[in-house]
XYZ file of C-alpha atoms in Angstrom:
671
model
C -8.169 -15.162 -6.106
C -11.101 -13.908 -4.052
C -13.471 -16.816 -4.585
C -15.289 -16.947 -1.261
C -17.597 -19.573 0.176
C -19.242 -18.954 3.536
C -20.783 -21.562 5.811
C -23.922 -20.176 7.512
C -23.463 -22.033 10.768
C -26.084 -19.748 12.294
C -28.683 -17.620 10.559
C -27.146 -14.509 9.074
C -23.581 -15.788 9.569
C -22.758 -15.660 5.853
C -21.782 -12.004 6.030
C -18.309 -11.340 7.374
C -17.070 -8.160 9.075
C -17.182 -5.099 6.831
C -14.063 -4.654 4.750
C -12.494 -7.941 5.809
C -12.889 -9.606 2.402
C -10.894 -6.804 0.795
C -8.095 -7.166 3.325
C -7.930 -10.925 2.741
C -7.856 -10.410 -1.015
C -4.941 -7.981 -0.747
C -2.992 -10.310 1.561
C -3.587 -13.330 -0.656
C -2.529 -11.466 -3.774
C 0.605 -10.025 -2.176
C 1.701 -13.313 -0.605
C 0.497 -15.523 -3.476
C -1.696 -17.643 -1.211
C -3.715 -20.126 -3.317
C -6.438 -20.716 -0.735
C -7.307 -20.205 2.888
C -10.166 -20.632 5.324
C -10.802 -18.452 8.342
C -13.494 -18.170 10.962
C -14.444 -17.070 14.439
C -16.682 -18.130 17.288
C -17.958 -15.443 19.642
C -20.663 -15.714 22.269
C -22.210 -18.707 20.524
C -22.108 -17.237 17.010
C -19.900 -19.021 14.469
C -18.790 -17.622 11.134
C -16.363 -19.256 8.729
C -15.438 -18.686 5.104
C -13.094 -19.981 2.454
C -11.157 -17.833 -0.016
C -9.355 -18.784 -3.192
C -8.724 -22.372 -4.196
C -8.219 -25.606 -2.311
C -6.877 -27.020 -5.594
C -5.544 -24.595 -8.186
C -5.311 -27.090 -11.045
C -8.926 -28.160 -10.746
C -10.251 -24.773 -9.562
C -11.788 -26.329 -6.450
C -12.886 -23.515 -4.124
C -11.636 -23.373 -0.556
C -14.505 -23.448 1.939
C -14.995 -23.546 5.696
C -15.103 -27.337 5.317
C -11.780 -27.683 3.480
C -9.402 -30.085 5.231
C -5.932 -28.682 5.996
C -2.904 -30.085 7.715
C -2.925 -28.684 11.234
C 0.847 -28.896 11.786
C 1.673 -27.760 15.341
C -1.905 -26.807 16.165
C -1.943 -30.537 16.976
C 0.113 -29.853 20.121
C -2.648 -28.256 22.244
C -4.904 -31.172 21.272
C -2.285 -33.598 22.570
C -1.866 -31.549 25.745
C -5.627 -31.637 26.352
C -5.628 -35.430 26.068
C -2.732 -35.709 28.534
C -4.501 -33.502 31.079
C -7.719 -35.511 30.745
C -5.792 -38.689 31.507
C -4.288 -36.962 34.546
C -7.761 -35.957 35.749
C -8.876 -39.568 35.397
C -5.967 -40.768 37.510
C -4.432 -42.699 34.631
C -1.350 -40.493 34.304
C 0.830 -38.558 36.744
C 2.116 -35.281 35.345
C 5.184 -35.454 37.568
C 6.095 -39.029 36.706
C 9.096 -39.637 34.486
C 8.173 -40.308 30.889
C 9.443 -43.908 31.025
C 6.496 -44.736 33.308
C 4.349 -44.654 30.158
C 6.964 -45.040 27.403
C 9.281 -47.728 28.802
C 11.124 -48.178 25.510
C 12.420 -44.580 25.557
C 15.997 -44.681 26.918
C 16.670 -42.989 30.245
C 18.799 -39.877 30.018
C 21.270 -38.175 32.338
C 18.333 -36.738 34.305
C 14.705 -37.763 34.694
C 12.282 -36.085 32.279
C 8.691 -35.672 33.467
C 5.415 -35.436 31.604
C 4.825 -31.927 32.981
C 8.188 -30.727 31.665
C 7.447 -32.118 28.209
C 4.106 -30.304 28.117
C 5.970 -26.999 28.482
C 9.001 -27.806 26.269
C 11.178 -27.891 29.390
C 12.299 -31.511 29.224
C 15.706 -30.904 27.651
C 14.624 -32.810 24.533
C 16.237 -31.441 21.384
C 14.501 -30.492 18.143
C 15.568 -31.514 14.638
C 19.316 -32.139 14.411
C 19.528 -33.056 10.746
C 16.703 -31.171 9.119
C 17.595 -32.441 5.663
C 16.601 -35.920 6.823
C 14.276 -35.450 9.778
C 11.935 -32.963 8.108
C 11.655 -34.858 4.835
C 10.567 -38.390 5.702
C 8.644 -40.061 2.879
C 7.811 -43.331 4.617
C 4.867 -43.928 6.923
C 5.874 -44.457 10.555
C 4.208 -45.916 13.592
C 4.679 -44.551 17.119
C 7.738 -46.647 17.937
C 9.466 -45.667 14.694
C 8.694 -41.995 15.315
C 10.267 -42.188 18.782
C 13.297 -44.053 17.450
C 14.160 -41.032 15.265
C 15.415 -39.112 18.311
C 15.605 -41.684 21.095
C 19.403 -41.669 21.168
C 19.745 -37.875 21.344
C 21.322 -36.588 24.552
C 19.506 -33.930 26.544
C 20.519 -30.393 25.621
C 19.937 -29.054 29.157
C 18.912 -30.224 32.585
C 15.132 -30.731 32.597
C 13.420 -27.542 33.707
C 16.412 -25.314 33.082
C 15.840 -24.284 29.468
C 12.862 -23.763 27.187
C 13.399 -25.541 23.877
C 10.447 -25.808 21.518
C 10.455 -29.346 20.160
C 8.046 -31.579 18.288
C 9.921 -34.608 19.566
C 8.851 -33.857 23.120
C 5.225 -33.890 21.993
C 5.730 -37.163 20.153
C 6.822 -38.563 23.507
C 3.583 -37.265 24.991
C 1.672 -39.019 22.206
C 3.445 -42.243 23.120
C 2.563 -41.605 26.774
C -1.098 -41.237 25.804
C -0.913 -44.677 24.233
C 0.807 -46.131 27.292
C -1.621 -44.620 29.789
C -4.802 -44.713 27.705
C -4.522 -48.232 26.352
C -5.230 -47.330 22.708
C -3.304 -45.951 19.779
C -3.003 -42.179 19.632
C -5.584 -41.570 16.894
C -8.253 -43.754 18.482
C -7.675 -42.227 21.902
C -7.902 -38.671 20.527
C -11.164 -39.518 18.777
C -12.628 -40.938 21.970
C -11.269 -38.381 24.457
C -10.992 -35.045 22.593
C -12.241 -34.871 19.025
C -15.469 -36.803 19.540
C -16.598 -35.070 22.746
C -16.061 -31.643 21.166
C -17.895 -32.500 17.942
C -14.742 -32.271 15.811
C -16.209 -34.418 13.050
C -13.522 -33.682 10.447
C -10.365 -34.104 12.529
C -8.129 -37.115 12.048
C -4.530 -38.193 11.638
C -3.234 -37.373 8.185
C -2.639 -40.287 5.829
C -1.438 -39.876 2.237
C -3.224 -43.080 1.171
C -6.579 -42.408 2.814
C -9.535 -40.813 1.053
C -10.035 -37.646 3.093
C -13.079 -35.533 2.196
C -12.294 -32.021 0.938
C -8.525 -32.449 1.362
C -6.744 -29.317 0.117
C -3.691 -29.551 -2.092
C -0.608 -27.928 -0.588
C 1.739 -25.477 -2.280
C 5.079 -23.753 -1.887
C 6.759 -20.772 -3.523
C 9.865 -21.338 -5.616
C 11.468 -18.352 -7.327
C 8.271 -16.437 -6.666
C 6.130 -19.031 -8.445
C 3.599 -21.400 -6.945
C 4.592 -25.049 -7.058
C 3.191 -28.158 -5.466
C 4.607 -28.720 -1.992
C 7.164 -31.439 -1.536
C 5.561 -34.729 -0.547
C 6.260 -35.402 3.132
C 4.607 -38.154 5.151
C 3.964 -36.436 8.472
C 3.181 -39.569 10.456
C 6.631 -39.128 12.069
C 5.192 -36.029 13.796
C 1.941 -37.702 14.812
C 1.213 -36.093 18.220
C 3.164 -32.937 17.475
C 1.894 -32.099 14.008
C 0.281 -35.060 12.305
C -3.409 -34.132 12.128
C -5.754 -32.759 9.506
C -8.910 -30.727 10.212
C -11.159 -27.857 9.138
C -11.293 -24.338 10.581
C -14.708 -25.215 11.993
C -13.133 -28.042 13.973
C -10.349 -25.701 15.052
C -13.009 -23.361 16.420
C -14.769 -26.230 18.173
C -11.524 -27.270 19.813
C -10.596 -23.745 20.878
C -14.043 -23.121 22.327
C -14.191 -26.512 23.983
C -10.910 -26.115 25.809
C -11.094 -22.412 26.670
C -14.738 -22.540 27.817
C -14.318 -25.560 30.093
C -16.161 -28.160 28.016
C -13.315 -30.676 28.246
C -11.164 -29.997 31.313
C -11.616 -29.033 34.954
C -10.939 -25.445 36.067
C -7.700 -26.609 37.731
C -6.468 -28.223 34.510
C -7.433 -25.158 32.500
C -5.461 -22.920 34.855
C -2.420 -25.174 34.529
C -2.803 -25.293 30.759
C -3.063 -21.542 30.275
C -0.447 -20.335 32.780
C 3.034 -19.723 31.355
C 5.468 -22.247 32.756
C 8.621 -21.208 34.595
C 12.212 -22.367 34.278
C 14.175 -23.378 37.344
C 15.868 -19.981 37.035
C 12.575 -18.147 37.572
C 11.836 -17.050 33.999
C 8.445 -17.363 32.357
C 8.730 -19.334 29.113
C 5.769 -17.772 27.303
C 4.328 -21.270 26.903
C 1.830 -23.122 29.074
C 0.803 -26.734 28.541
C 0.324 -26.896 24.801
C -0.333 -23.182 24.258
C 1.631 -20.023 23.619
C 0.700 -17.509 26.325
C 0.875 -13.720 26.377
C 0.209 -13.662 22.652
C -1.179 -10.132 22.584
C -0.065 -7.312 24.891
C -2.395 -6.370 27.707
C -4.881 -9.207 27.174
C -5.369 -12.802 28.195
C -4.943 -14.839 25.062
C -3.606 -18.269 24.182
C -2.610 -19.447 20.737
C -0.683 -21.919 18.653
C 0.579 -21.702 15.107
C 1.557 -24.420 12.696
C 3.955 -24.342 9.747
C 4.653 -27.439 7.703
C 4.992 -28.502 4.066
C 1.609 -27.755 2.453
C 0.206 -25.609 5.255
C 0.201 -22.622 7.618
C -2.279 -22.480 10.498
C -3.079 -20.384 13.568
C -5.560 -20.847 16.405
C -6.213 -17.984 18.856
C -8.448 -18.136 21.929
C -9.482 -15.320 24.264
C -11.162 -17.312 27.060
C -12.487 -14.423 29.136
C -14.021 -12.887 26.002
C -15.489 -16.176 24.703
C -13.778 -15.503 21.387
C -11.880 -17.976 19.194
C -10.329 -17.238 15.781
C -8.860 -19.864 13.445
C -7.137 -19.659 10.076
C -5.562 -22.211 7.748
C -3.843 -21.719 4.373
C -2.557 -24.236 1.847
C 0.761 -22.436 1.383
C 3.663 -23.110 3.695
C 5.458 -20.304 5.564
C 2.612 -17.764 5.513
C 2.248 -15.179 8.292
C -1.375 -16.054 9.076
C -1.255 -14.089 12.346
C -1.893 -10.899 10.358
C -5.296 -12.177 9.263
C -6.182 -13.068 12.843
C -5.166 -9.622 14.061
C -7.296 -7.831 11.482
C -10.317 -10.031 12.181
C -9.905 -9.485 15.937
C -9.785 -5.719 15.464
C -12.886 -5.696 13.299
C -14.836 -7.944 15.680
C -13.943 -6.069 18.865
C -13.189 -2.525 17.710
C -9.957 -2.771 19.722
C -6.479 -2.155 18.349
C -4.317 -5.267 18.570
C -1.508 -3.240 20.101
C -1.563 0.548 20.305
C 1.653 2.083 21.522
C 2.742 5.658 21.995
C 5.995 6.911 20.544
C 8.004 9.475 22.502
C 10.985 11.154 20.902
C 12.091 13.186 23.938
C 14.770 11.093 25.648
C 13.947 12.543 29.064
C 10.315 11.399 28.780
C 10.897 7.994 27.159
C 11.340 6.049 30.430
C 7.884 7.101 31.642
C 6.313 5.863 28.405
C 8.235 2.568 28.454
C 7.297 1.991 32.073
C 3.633 2.849 31.512
C 3.431 0.408 28.611
C 5.106 -2.405 30.560
C 2.911 -1.976 33.653
C -0.212 -1.784 31.490
C 0.657 -4.838 29.391
C 1.463 -7.039 32.373
C -1.216 -5.667 34.691
C -4.251 -5.748 32.446
C -3.245 -9.159 31.110
C -3.008 -10.542 34.663
C -6.329 -8.971 35.605
C -8.070 -10.436 32.550
C -6.546 -13.896 32.967
C -7.288 -14.170 36.680
C -10.447 -12.122 36.954
C -8.917 -9.643 39.378
C -5.761 -8.151 40.823
C -2.830 -10.231 42.011
C -3.187 -11.156 45.656
C -0.757 -9.012 47.600
C -0.426 -7.551 51.077
C 0.431 -3.929 51.706
C 4.144 -4.690 51.930
C 4.264 -6.509 48.590
C 2.343 -3.767 46.816
C 4.619 -1.159 48.376
C 7.658 -3.077 47.117
C 6.290 -3.097 43.571
C 5.549 0.625 43.768
C 9.077 1.235 45.064
C 10.505 -0.700 42.128
C 8.547 1.384 39.618
C 9.597 4.645 41.258
C 13.250 3.601 41.407
C 13.239 2.381 37.806
C 11.732 5.629 36.526
C 14.710 7.478 38.028
C 17.354 5.021 36.805
C 15.911 3.016 33.898
C 17.586 -0.082 32.497
C 16.234 -2.733 30.166
C 17.468 -5.770 32.103
C 15.754 -4.992 35.399
C 12.474 -4.078 33.689
C 12.528 -7.358 31.802
C 13.290 -9.261 35.015
C 10.336 -7.587 36.744
C 8.015 -9.407 34.329
C 9.139 -12.752 35.780
C 8.964 -14.512 39.138
C 12.718 -14.042 39.567
C 12.155 -10.272 39.430
C 9.226 -10.216 41.825
C 6.388 -9.845 39.279
C 6.369 -6.152 40.150
C 4.800 -5.024 36.874
C 1.865 -7.441 37.001
C 1.259 -6.807 40.697
C 1.109 -3.029 40.415
C -0.610 -3.000 37.034
C -3.349 -5.425 38.061
C -3.993 -3.367 41.235
C -4.336 -0.261 39.054
C -6.735 -2.106 36.734
C -8.834 -3.227 39.699
C -9.053 0.328 41.025
C -10.101 1.708 37.657
C -12.743 -0.958 37.168
C -14.100 -0.317 40.672
C -14.578 3.304 39.586
C -16.673 2.298 36.585
C -13.973 2.337 33.894
C -14.221 -0.205 31.061
C -10.748 -1.745 30.870
C -11.158 -2.864 27.251
C -11.262 0.803 26.206
C -7.545 1.126 26.936
C -6.777 -1.018 23.885
C -7.429 2.156 21.901
C -6.788 4.812 24.532
C -3.359 3.394 25.350
C -1.080 2.864 28.333
C -0.514 6.566 28.992
C -4.261 7.049 29.455
C -4.350 3.999 31.735
C -1.696 5.592 33.959
C -3.150 9.103 33.821
C -6.670 7.907 34.662
C -5.380 5.883 37.591
C -3.377 8.792 38.983
C -6.535 10.915 38.816
C -8.393 8.560 41.174
C -8.910 9.980 44.697
C -7.325 6.973 46.403
C -4.556 6.264 43.899
C -1.163 5.195 45.198
C 1.118 8.183 44.688
C 4.177 7.642 42.547
C 7.458 9.488 42.238
C 6.713 13.178 41.456
C 8.989 13.127 38.412
C 7.173 10.071 37.029
C 3.738 11.612 37.564
C 4.919 14.842 35.962
C 6.238 12.980 32.906
C 2.961 11.080 32.481
C 1.053 14.354 32.742
C 3.312 16.042 30.206
C 2.802 13.264 27.668
C -0.897 12.616 28.185
C -2.161 15.851 26.624
C -0.274 15.350 23.377
C -1.165 11.671 23.317
C -4.874 12.366 23.812
C -5.032 14.807 20.923
C -2.851 12.838 18.507
C -4.631 9.513 19.136
C -8.197 10.837 19.269
C -10.880 9.103 17.268
C -12.111 5.587 16.674
C -9.834 2.773 15.595
C -9.082 3.075 11.888
C -7.800 0.345 9.598
C -5.197 1.969 7.387
C -4.059 0.373 4.160
C -0.362 1.114 3.759
C 0.223 -1.699 1.287
C 0.697 0.741 -1.586
C 2.753 3.841 -2.264
C -0.467 5.886 -2.242
C -1.412 4.475 1.157
C 1.993 5.345 2.576
C 1.737 8.880 1.192
C -1.720 9.302 2.763
C -0.456 8.166 6.162
C 2.539 10.489 5.913
C 0.261 13.445 5.210
C -1.951 12.545 8.177
C 1.092 12.254 10.440
C 2.353 15.666 9.374
C -1.014 17.255 10.082
C -1.719 15.547 13.428
C 1.651 14.601 14.963
C 3.974 17.489 14.130
C 5.255 19.127 17.306
C 3.696 16.488 19.593
C 5.763 14.825 22.321
C 3.698 11.617 22.141
C 1.837 10.176 19.168
C 0.743 6.742 17.863
C 3.349 4.240 16.737
C 2.640 2.962 13.212
C 5.783 0.843 12.811
C 3.893 -2.473 12.792
C 1.503 -1.183 10.095
C 4.384 0.122 8.019
C 6.211 -3.183 8.278
C 3.104 -5.007 7.099
C 2.764 -2.626 4.185
C 6.441 -2.860 3.295
C 6.328 -6.661 3.311
C 3.216 -6.678 1.142
C 4.846 -4.366 -1.397
C 8.123 -6.306 -1.383
C 6.183 -9.496 -2.050
C 4.465 -7.908 -5.052
C 7.674 -6.405 -6.437
C 6.855 -2.804 -5.483
C 10.299 -2.096 -4.024
C 9.997 1.688 -4.225
C 6.776 1.684 -2.211
C 8.263 -0.696 0.351
C 11.265 1.562 0.770
C 8.986 4.593 1.178
C 7.135 2.804 3.998
C 10.399 1.884 5.703
C 11.799 5.395 5.307
C 8.632 6.840 6.865
C 9.137 4.564 9.865
C 12.770 5.568 10.211
C 12.042 9.280 9.895
C 9.153 9.565 12.357
C 10.370 6.964 14.878
C 14.071 7.717 14.898
C 14.486 6.729 18.553
C 12.820 3.337 18.036
C 15.151 0.435 17.309
C 12.404 -1.538 15.549
C 11.672 1.336 13.158
C 15.326 1.847 12.317
C 15.777 -1.897 11.852
C 12.831 -1.962 9.452
C 14.290 0.882 7.408
C 17.698 -0.758 7.430
C 16.522 -4.258 6.492
C 14.303 -3.055 3.653
C 17.049 -0.775 2.321
C 19.502 -3.683 2.276
C 16.919 -5.926 0.616
C 16.328 -3.500 -2.268
C 20.012 -2.850 -2.873
C 20.787 0.214 -0.715
C 23.287 -1.659 1.427
C 25.300 1.256 2.834
C 22.216 3.176 3.994
C 20.657 0.011 5.323
C 23.693 -1.083 7.316
C 23.996 2.373 8.831
C 20.413 2.218 10.066
C 20.842 -1.337 11.299
C 23.935 -0.420 13.299
C 22.061 2.479 14.896
C 19.189 0.141 15.797
C 21.680 -2.382 17.135
C 23.193 0.247 19.422
C 19.768 1.278 20.723
C 18.620 -2.289 21.403
C 20.787 -5.360 20.642
C 17.783 -7.709 20.623
C 15.617 -5.569 18.345
C 14.824 -6.155 14.698
C 18.523 -5.659 13.971
C 19.569 -8.789 15.874
C 21.033 -11.726 13.974
C 17.935 -13.802 14.707
C 15.547 -11.086 13.519
C 17.439 -10.462 10.281
C 17.597 -14.185 9.600
C 13.834 -14.406 10.135
C 13.240 -11.388 7.867
C 15.280 -13.013 5.099
C 13.179 -16.161 5.256
C 9.984 -14.095 5.289
C 11.131 -12.482 2.049
C 11.984 -15.844 0.561
C 8.623 -17.254 1.618
C 6.906 -14.253 0.041
C 8.506 -15.056 -3.306
C 11.536 -12.739 -3.091
C 14.457 -15.079 -2.284
C 17.059 -12.811 -3.873
C 15.992 -10.027 -1.509
C 16.421 -12.527 1.300
C 19.942 -13.318 0.104
C 20.824 -9.611 0.155
C 19.551 -9.277 3.720
C 21.659 -12.245 4.821
C 24.719 -10.853 3.080
C 24.252 -7.615 4.989
C 23.599 -9.482 8.221
C 26.892 -11.356 7.957
C 28.654 -8.000 7.784
C 27.039 -7.032 11.090
C 27.546 -10.456 12.670
C 30.613 -11.996 11.003
C 30.899 -14.726 13.660
C 27.338 -16.056 13.428
C 27.399 -19.532 11.860
C 23.620 -19.681 11.509
C 23.540 -16.603 9.261
C 26.115 -18.123 6.927
C 24.189 -21.396 6.927
C 20.999 -19.558 5.943
C 22.893 -17.678 3.255
C 24.146 -21.020 1.957
C 20.651 -22.493 1.921
C 18.977 -19.584 0.115
C 21.872 -19.220 -2.314
C 21.786 -22.931 -3.132
C 18.045 -22.753 -3.751
C 18.699 -19.985 -6.301
C 21.359 -21.990 -8.100
C 24.177 -19.778 -6.825
C 26.497 -22.704 -6.177
C 29.752 -20.859 -5.630
C 28.155 -18.414 -3.197
C 26.410 -21.254 -1.364
C 29.661 -23.200 -0.972
C 31.474 -20.140 0.330
C 28.736 -19.456 2.878
C 28.551 -23.076 4.047
C 32.340 -23.249 4.329
C 32.378 -20.162 6.524
C 29.602 -21.580 8.738
C 31.593 -24.775 9.261
C 34.770 -22.828 10.010
C 32.980 -20.847 12.684
C 31.201 -23.815 14.252
C 31.905 -27.319 12.873
C 29.124 -28.894 14.956
C 26.304 -26.379 14.399
C 22.833 -27.986 13.996
C 22.744 -27.973 10.187
C 26.400 -28.904 9.684
C 25.586 -32.282 8.126
C 23.483 -30.606 5.430
C 26.271 -28.132 4.650
C 28.850 -30.897 4.296
C 26.553 -32.978 2.098
C 25.924 -30.021 -0.212
C 29.612 -29.263 -0.556
C 30.374 -32.903 -1.253
C 27.790 -32.976 -4.055
C 29.304 -29.870 -5.610
C 32.732 -31.500 -5.687
C 31.298 -34.558 -7.426
């Protein structure tokens, strides 16, 4: 599988980061990825490489110039075009969409361009996925809009975040209305051309597209050609095709100010806010807050034939792009590893604290660090605040440390909760930097060190004595247990898990704070499940559950893997414990549903079915879980089980989003 082809965009660029090829090879083998391309741009240097095959049948290598479907990575391109039109005075972001798309029916409330950019317009997503995600015919703009034009709004505009490709199709139609040209021509003139994106275009099944990759899917663990879908119906939301080099050019062009004004860039990168005062985690065309404690923007894309991800770190002048020709692949993992090897910074290094009396201090330190350093990096300094506002944020932190609760801490991340975490954390970051500290170092040193170093400053704001004492008590153990440079551990094998367990016993035993390896263990467990190494996957999950017994995510991992490999009673017990610790953790209905589909996408659909069966025991009133169980069971030819699951979903909620598909399946079985 590891057939690599590098593009030396600059002299010496044909050598990738040390050890990265081996990581890619292991991921591709475990997840059965036929081919992928990945690259980065940093401080003017560009590196890109292809791995595996763009076409398995003809053994055509994937390269940096292979042409992949972009899927939803199209959305930030569309957003950039909209903002350029606004800068030129040709489009008003606060005008209702009918100003530019007069044929779109008016709804109960006016929907603006700005709201659509942030998925706040009340426009629904797919209602009948069996039809709307499987169009075979080519569509023009008007036909694409007609697919959903009669849908009612699902919420008052601005009130609810609802990710929807249909909203971005409306923006594509608005580009045509305001720009005076069809979407593809306008994008070429306004975005792709100016940024040198020479291989980006609208996808067309009939066109001769140079270096077009062939797309694949996994069925019963075996690679098959992807279903043919004409994606013209998703034109401005997910209808483009490009190379990773063009992805890098786009990311650099937007994040480094080559296309938009500073004001437009600020609007694009800031998370939007609901009318209720909650951040949505999405700006104008970009996911925001994509990595804790840093300023990053990103967008992924998943579609028949493809999986893509584009990450930008504007203040670091770093862009990373990846594209694979297998649908439903977790490409984020490749981006994370490449980021770590390029920067020497851990993607997310957390401390684990088992002592219940000291846990609130650790949770608070992590939250203040994540929000504060991210704000500082995004805005180039601390949040503007007078003495009274800063005192209020300090008072919140002191009060919370004495009486912690999840809801108020979560609210404090948002405008409705006063932005206390970002305000205090960014002020702490500013003070540390003024004293010569390199803020990037805390990616490896952690939030506890961030707090302890700040409290050691001569002019630090004093905090509650109990909070300062707790930070001091944890910092010594954390410093010794986390000492050393960032290391990339391979826990994708039973031997790797055993080596990590031995290291943990030697370094962490008796410590009150030590590094959290749950994310690494989940990655390893998923890799082993995908390759059929169930015993190794269970060992990884058990290690997480044993060493992080007060962490809901660790217990949920142990529980979900145990259920998947047939240890249902043990697994459900762990999942219930995780559920009690944190209802929205990895033991939530949504998380278990997602885990089941990850297993199915990794070639283990029967494991996914087992997870869903266990999930329905935890959440017997969740129609979506039964619907998913019906879908995966039907795909495995388990007709009776699929019918039973679909019937239960319809009993619970006759009008749930996929109800039409369930009824159609049951009708076919009767015939």
